[in-house]
Each structure stands twice: as structure tokens, then as C-alpha cells.
Tab-separated table of C-alpha atoms in Angstrom:
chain	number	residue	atom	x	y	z
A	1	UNK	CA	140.350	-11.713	-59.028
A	2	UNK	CA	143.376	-13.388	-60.460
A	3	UNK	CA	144.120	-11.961	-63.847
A	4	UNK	CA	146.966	-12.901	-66.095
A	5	UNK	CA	148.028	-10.094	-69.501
A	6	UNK	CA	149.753	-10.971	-72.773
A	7	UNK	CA	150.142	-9.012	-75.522
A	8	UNK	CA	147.202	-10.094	-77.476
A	9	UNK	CA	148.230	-8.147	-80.556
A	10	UNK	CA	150.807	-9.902	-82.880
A	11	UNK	CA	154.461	-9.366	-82.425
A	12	UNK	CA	155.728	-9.081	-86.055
A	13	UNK	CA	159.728	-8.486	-86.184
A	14	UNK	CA	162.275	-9.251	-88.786
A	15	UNK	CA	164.039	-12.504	-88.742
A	16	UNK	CA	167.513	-12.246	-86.754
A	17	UNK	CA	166.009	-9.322	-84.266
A	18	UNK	CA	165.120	-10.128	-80.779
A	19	UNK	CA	161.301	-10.764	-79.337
A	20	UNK	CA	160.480	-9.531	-76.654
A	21	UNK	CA	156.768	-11.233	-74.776
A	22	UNK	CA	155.283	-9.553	-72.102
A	23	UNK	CA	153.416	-11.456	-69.610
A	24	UNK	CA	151.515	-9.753	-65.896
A	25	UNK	CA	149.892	-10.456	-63.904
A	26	UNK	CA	147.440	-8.848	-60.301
A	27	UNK	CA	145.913	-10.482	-57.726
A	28	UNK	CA	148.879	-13.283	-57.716
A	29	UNK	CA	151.709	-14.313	-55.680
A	30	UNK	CA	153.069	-16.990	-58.189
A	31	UNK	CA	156.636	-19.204	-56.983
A	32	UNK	CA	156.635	-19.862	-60.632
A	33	UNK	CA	156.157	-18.999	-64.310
A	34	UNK	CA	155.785	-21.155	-66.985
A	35	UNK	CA	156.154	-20.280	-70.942
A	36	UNK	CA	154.683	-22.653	-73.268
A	37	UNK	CA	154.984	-22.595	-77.145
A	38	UNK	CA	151.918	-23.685	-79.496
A	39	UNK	CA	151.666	-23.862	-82.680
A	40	UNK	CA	148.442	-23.817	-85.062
A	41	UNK	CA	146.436	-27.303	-84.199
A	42	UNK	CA	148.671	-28.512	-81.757
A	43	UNK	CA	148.748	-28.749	-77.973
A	44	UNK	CA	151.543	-26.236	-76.110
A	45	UNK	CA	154.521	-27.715	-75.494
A	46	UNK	CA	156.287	-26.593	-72.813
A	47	UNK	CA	159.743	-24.221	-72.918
A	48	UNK	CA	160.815	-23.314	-69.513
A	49	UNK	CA	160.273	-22.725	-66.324
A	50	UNK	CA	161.662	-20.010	-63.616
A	51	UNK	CA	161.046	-19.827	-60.023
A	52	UNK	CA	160.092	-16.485	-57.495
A	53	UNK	CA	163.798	-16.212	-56.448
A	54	UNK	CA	165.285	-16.458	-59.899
A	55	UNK	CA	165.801	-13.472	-61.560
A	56	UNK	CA	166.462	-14.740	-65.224
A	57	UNK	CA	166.837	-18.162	-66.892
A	58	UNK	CA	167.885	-19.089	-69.908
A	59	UNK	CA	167.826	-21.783	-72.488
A	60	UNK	CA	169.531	-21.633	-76.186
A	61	UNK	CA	168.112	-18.709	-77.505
A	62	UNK	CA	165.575	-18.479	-75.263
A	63	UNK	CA	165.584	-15.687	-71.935
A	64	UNK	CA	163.163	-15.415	-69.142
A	65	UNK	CA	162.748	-12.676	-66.556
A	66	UNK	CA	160.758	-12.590	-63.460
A	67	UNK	CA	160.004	-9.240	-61.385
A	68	UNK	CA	158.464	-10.187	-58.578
A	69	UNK	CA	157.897	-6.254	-58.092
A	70	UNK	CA	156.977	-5.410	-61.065
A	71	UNK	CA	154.513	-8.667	-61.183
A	72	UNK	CA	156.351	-9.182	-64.679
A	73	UNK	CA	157.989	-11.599	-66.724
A	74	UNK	CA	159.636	-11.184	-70.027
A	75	UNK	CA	160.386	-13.799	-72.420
A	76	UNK	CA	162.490	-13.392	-75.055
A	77	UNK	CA	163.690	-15.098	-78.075
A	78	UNK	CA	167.255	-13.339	-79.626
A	79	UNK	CA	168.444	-14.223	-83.568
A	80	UNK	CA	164.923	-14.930	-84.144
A	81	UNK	CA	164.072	-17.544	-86.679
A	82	UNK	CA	161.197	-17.791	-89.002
A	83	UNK	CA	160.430	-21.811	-87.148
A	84	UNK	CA	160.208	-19.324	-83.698
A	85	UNK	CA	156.313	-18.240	-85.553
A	86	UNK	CA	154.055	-19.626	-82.583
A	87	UNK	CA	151.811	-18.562	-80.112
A	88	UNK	CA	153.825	-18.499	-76.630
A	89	UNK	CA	151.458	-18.546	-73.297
A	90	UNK	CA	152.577	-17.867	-69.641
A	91	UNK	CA	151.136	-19.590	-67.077
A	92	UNK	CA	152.277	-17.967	-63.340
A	93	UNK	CA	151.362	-20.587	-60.548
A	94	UNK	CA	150.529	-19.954	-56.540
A	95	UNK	CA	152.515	-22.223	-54.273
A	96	UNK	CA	149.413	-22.083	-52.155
A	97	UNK	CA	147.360	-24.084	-54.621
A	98	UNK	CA	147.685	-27.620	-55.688
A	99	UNK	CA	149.594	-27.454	-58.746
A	100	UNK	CA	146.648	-25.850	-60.635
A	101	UNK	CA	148.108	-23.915	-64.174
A	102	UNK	CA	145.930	-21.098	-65.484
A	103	UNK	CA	147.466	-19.341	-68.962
A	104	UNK	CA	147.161	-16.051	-69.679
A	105	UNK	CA	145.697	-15.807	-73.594
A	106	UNK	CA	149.065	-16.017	-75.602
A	107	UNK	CA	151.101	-13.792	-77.482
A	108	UNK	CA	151.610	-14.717	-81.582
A	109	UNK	CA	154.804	-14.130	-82.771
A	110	UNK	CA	155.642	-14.109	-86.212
A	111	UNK	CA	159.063	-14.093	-87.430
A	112	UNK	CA	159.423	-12.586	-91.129
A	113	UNK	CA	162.677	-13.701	-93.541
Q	1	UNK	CA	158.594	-42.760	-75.004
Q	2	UNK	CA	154.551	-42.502	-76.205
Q	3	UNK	CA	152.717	-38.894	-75.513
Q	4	UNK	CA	149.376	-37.575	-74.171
Q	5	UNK	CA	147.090	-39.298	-76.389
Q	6	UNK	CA	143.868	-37.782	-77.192
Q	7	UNK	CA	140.404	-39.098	-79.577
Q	8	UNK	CA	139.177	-38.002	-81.548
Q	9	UNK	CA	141.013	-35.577	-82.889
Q	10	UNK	CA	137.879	-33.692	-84.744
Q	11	UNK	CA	133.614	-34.206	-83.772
Q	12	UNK	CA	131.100	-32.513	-85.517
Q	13	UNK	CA	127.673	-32.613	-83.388
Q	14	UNK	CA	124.168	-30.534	-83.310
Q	15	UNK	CA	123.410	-28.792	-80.136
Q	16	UNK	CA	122.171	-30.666	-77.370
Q	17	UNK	CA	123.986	-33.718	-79.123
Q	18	UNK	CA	126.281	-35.553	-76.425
Q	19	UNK	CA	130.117	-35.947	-77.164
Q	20	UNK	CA	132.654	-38.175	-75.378
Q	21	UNK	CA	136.674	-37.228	-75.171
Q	22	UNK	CA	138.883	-39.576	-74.461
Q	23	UNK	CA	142.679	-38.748	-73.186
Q	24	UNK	CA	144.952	-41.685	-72.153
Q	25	UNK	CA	147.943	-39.660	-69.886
Q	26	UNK	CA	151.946	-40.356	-70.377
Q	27	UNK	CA	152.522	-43.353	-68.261
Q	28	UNK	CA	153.043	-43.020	-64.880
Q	29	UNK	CA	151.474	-39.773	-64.732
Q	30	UNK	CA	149.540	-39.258	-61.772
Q	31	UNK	CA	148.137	-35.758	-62.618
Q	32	UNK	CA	145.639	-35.406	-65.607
Q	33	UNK	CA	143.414	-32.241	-66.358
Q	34	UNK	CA	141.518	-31.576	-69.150
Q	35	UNK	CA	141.178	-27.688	-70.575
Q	36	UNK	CA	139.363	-25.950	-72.683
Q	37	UNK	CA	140.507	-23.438	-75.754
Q	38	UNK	CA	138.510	-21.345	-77.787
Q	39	UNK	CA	139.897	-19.515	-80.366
Q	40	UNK	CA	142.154	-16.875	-79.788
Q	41	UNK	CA	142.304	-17.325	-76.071
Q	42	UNK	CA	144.498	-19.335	-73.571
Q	43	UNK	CA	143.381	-22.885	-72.562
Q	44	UNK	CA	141.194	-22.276	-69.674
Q	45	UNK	CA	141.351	-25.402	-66.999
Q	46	UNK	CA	137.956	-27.266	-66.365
Q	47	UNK	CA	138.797	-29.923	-64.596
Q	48	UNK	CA	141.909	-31.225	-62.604
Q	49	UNK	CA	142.718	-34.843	-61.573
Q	50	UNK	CA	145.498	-36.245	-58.963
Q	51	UNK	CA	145.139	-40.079	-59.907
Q	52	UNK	CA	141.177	-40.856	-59.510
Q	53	UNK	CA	140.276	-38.556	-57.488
Q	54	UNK	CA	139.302	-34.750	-58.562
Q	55	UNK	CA	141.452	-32.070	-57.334
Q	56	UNK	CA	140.342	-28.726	-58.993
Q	57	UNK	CA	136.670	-28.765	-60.521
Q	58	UNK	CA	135.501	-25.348	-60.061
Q	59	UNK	CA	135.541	-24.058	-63.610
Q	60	UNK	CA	133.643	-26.993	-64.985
Q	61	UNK	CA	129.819	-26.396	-65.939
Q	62	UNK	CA	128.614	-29.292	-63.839
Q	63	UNK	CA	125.066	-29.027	-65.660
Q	64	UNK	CA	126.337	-30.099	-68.858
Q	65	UNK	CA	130.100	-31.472	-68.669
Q	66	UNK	CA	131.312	-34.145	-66.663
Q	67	UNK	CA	134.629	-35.644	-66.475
Q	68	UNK	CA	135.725	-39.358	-64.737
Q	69	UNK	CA	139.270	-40.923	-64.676
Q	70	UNK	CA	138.858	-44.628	-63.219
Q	71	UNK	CA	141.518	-46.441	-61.807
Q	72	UNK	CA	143.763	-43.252	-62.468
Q	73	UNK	CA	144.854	-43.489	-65.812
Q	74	UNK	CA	142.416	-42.919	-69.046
Q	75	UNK	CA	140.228	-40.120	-68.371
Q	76	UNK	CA	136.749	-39.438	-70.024
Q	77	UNK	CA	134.854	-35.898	-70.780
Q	78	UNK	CA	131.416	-35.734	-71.515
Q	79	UNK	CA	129.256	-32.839	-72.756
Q	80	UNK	CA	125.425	-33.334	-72.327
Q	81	UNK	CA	123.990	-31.455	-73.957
Q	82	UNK	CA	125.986	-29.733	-76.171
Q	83	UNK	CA	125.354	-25.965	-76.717
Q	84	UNK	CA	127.053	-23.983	-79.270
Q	85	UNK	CA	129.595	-21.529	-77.209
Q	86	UNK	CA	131.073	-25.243	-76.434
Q	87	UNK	CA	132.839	-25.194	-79.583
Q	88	UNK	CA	136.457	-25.600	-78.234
Q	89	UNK	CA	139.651	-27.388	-78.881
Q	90	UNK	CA	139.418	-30.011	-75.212
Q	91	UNK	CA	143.052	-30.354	-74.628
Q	92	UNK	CA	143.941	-33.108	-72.047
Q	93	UNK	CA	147.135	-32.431	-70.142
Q	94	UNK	CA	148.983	-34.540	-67.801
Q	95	UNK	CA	152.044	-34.519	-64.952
Q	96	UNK	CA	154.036	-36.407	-62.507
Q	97	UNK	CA	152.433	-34.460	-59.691
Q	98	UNK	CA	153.556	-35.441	-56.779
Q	99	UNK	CA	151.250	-35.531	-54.051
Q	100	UNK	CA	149.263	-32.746	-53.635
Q	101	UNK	CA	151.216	-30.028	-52.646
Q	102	UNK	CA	152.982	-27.590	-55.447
Q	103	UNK	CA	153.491	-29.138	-58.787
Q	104	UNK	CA	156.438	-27.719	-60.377
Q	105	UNK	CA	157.004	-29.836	-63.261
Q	106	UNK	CA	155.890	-29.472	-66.499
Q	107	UNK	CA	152.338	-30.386	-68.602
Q	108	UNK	CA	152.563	-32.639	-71.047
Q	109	UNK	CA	149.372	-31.643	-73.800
Q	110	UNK	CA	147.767	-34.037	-76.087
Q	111	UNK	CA	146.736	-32.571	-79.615
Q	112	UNK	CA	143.388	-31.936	-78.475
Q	113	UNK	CA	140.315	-32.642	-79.815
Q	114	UNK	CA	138.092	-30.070	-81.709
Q	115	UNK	CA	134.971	-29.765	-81.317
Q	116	UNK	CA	132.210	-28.398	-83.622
Q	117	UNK	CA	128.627	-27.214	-82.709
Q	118	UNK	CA	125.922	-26.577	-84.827
């Protein structure tokens, strides 16, 4: 069966260093990954979004990576900020499905000054 | 531009009480699913929606929960009745979606509604 794997320990780092997030995945052929950020109470919000032929992607501060091979993608956050403390969740999608977004369990992050 | 907006936000109920969600989806959004998060894990989907018409319902536990979105806008959840692993933040979700095939775009998530069982 389809299975999706985040870290589920914390990630605790010092503010300024890079996170790293690990998200794979078996049983999957996704065209796309999704990262989403929650925070405590909230609903995830989403972050970005990079497709099967797109080897990294970035945003701000923000980096994806997506190994196809590897079934892996790698999100990372560089001059990390103690506002960066969140839970992040990947979501890998099928193209052969309708559009349906399962999310692997979420990695928290917390980001010490 | 107004957000997934989701009531009520917190419901305290016995087991085998009934409880009602209600999720009204960003305007013009024709996808709408509803997911379920317990604590510590990822927001597992029960029930997906492409206007009125249901899409993805193979995680929901048709015994008990039950979902409707008339005229393909506000959506309802229902759990009848409730037991006590049901205690879950319901988060409703929605996207443009076009048509059926792959839906690239982003979800858009309410704040959720926690629920309580005791």
C-alpha cells in the first residue's frame, strides 16, 4: 500500500542554521509534492509545490528537492528563524487519481534563539 | 478575499451523541473535502467533493459519518453516533479543481473544528 515517511521526531536546530525535512515515500508514482506549514490550532497553509520533472524549487528561504529515484524529497528552510517553529507535512500526489492529497504525518520543527 | 470558513470551531459531546460540521469553501471553489486529524498525525482525507457530487469517499466510516454538499458550495459532516477514537480536529479544505482530472493547485484549509468525546 501507499505509504508516505516524515521524520516524526522533532527537528530542534539553532536559529540561523539550515533545516533540513525529509519526506518518502513506496508504493507511489507522484507528478507532484506538496509541503504545507501548520501551526498549533490552525489549518496547514500551503508553501510550495514541485512537479516529477523538477529537480528543485525554491521560494525565499525556502528549498525543495524531488528524487524521483530515490522516492525523496527534501525541504529545507536556510537562516532559520524562530517564526519558522511549525509542523511542515508533505503530501506527494498520483497523476492517475483525481486530485486526491494524502499527507504524510508532519515533521515539527523548532527553531531555538 | 474571505477564507475556508469552518463552525464551530470547538464541540464537546458524549459518545453516541450526534455532531454537525459545517465548512462554507472560498468562493468559486469547486473542490471541497473534509479531513480528519488526530493528534500528532497528518490530516487523513475522509471525504472528497468536485461541486455536489462525491469524488473520493473511501476512507469515510459510512456507518457513522456522513458528509453532503448541496448545490456545490456549503458542505455538511455528520457523526452519528459519536464514539470516542472520533476525537479529531475535522478540517474542511477546498480548491479550484478543475474538472476531474489532476488537481495541481493548492488546498485552501479552514481552522478546523475540534472535536471532543466523552
Amino acid at each position: 500500500s501507499q505509504k508516505i515517511e516524515q521524520n516524526s521526531e522533532a527537528l530542534n536546530i539553532q536559529e540561523g542554521k539550515t533545516a533540513t525535512l525529509t519526506c518518502n515515500y513506496t508504493n507511489y508514482s507522484p507528478a507532484y509534492l506538496q509541503w504545507y506549514r501548520q501551526d498549533p490550532g490552525r489549518g496547514p497553509v500551503f508553501l510550495l509545490l514541485i512537479r516529477e520533472n523538477e529537480k528543485e524549487k525554491r521560494k525565499e528561504r525556502l528549498k525543495v528537492t524531488f528524487d524521483t529515484t530515490l522516492k525523496q524529497s527534501l525541504f529545507h528552510i536556510t537562516a532559520s528563524q524562530p517564526a519558522d517553529s511549525a509542523t511542515y507535512l508533505c503530501a506527494p500526489t498520483s497523476s492517475s487519481n483525481t486530485g486526491k492529497l494524502i499527507f504524510g504525518q508532519g515533521t515539527t520543527l523548532q527553531v531555538k534563539p | 478575499e474571505a477564507g475556508v470558513a469552518q463552525s464551530p470551531r470547538y464541540k464537546i459531546i458524549e459518545k453516541r451523541q450526534s455532531v454537525a460540521f459545517w465548512c462554507n469553501p472560498i468562493s468559486g471553489h469547486a473542490t471541497l473535502y473534509w479531513y480528519q486529524q488526530i493528534l500528532g498525525q497528518g490530516p487523513k482525507l475522509l471525504i472528497q467533493f468536485q461541486n455536489n457530487g462525491v469524488v473520493d469517499d473511501s476512507q469515510l466510516p459510512k456507518d457513522r459519518f456522513s458528509a453532503e454538499r448541496l448545490k456545490g458550495v456549503d458542505s455538511t459532516l455528520k457523526i452519528q453516533p459519536a464514539k470516542l477514537e472520533d476525537s479529531a480536529v475535522y478540517l474542511c479544505a477546498s480548491s479550484f479543481g478543475r474538472g476531474r482530472g489532476v488537481n495541481t493547485g493548492e488546498l485552501f484549509f479552514g481552522e478546523g473544528s475540534r472535536l471532543t468525546v466523552l
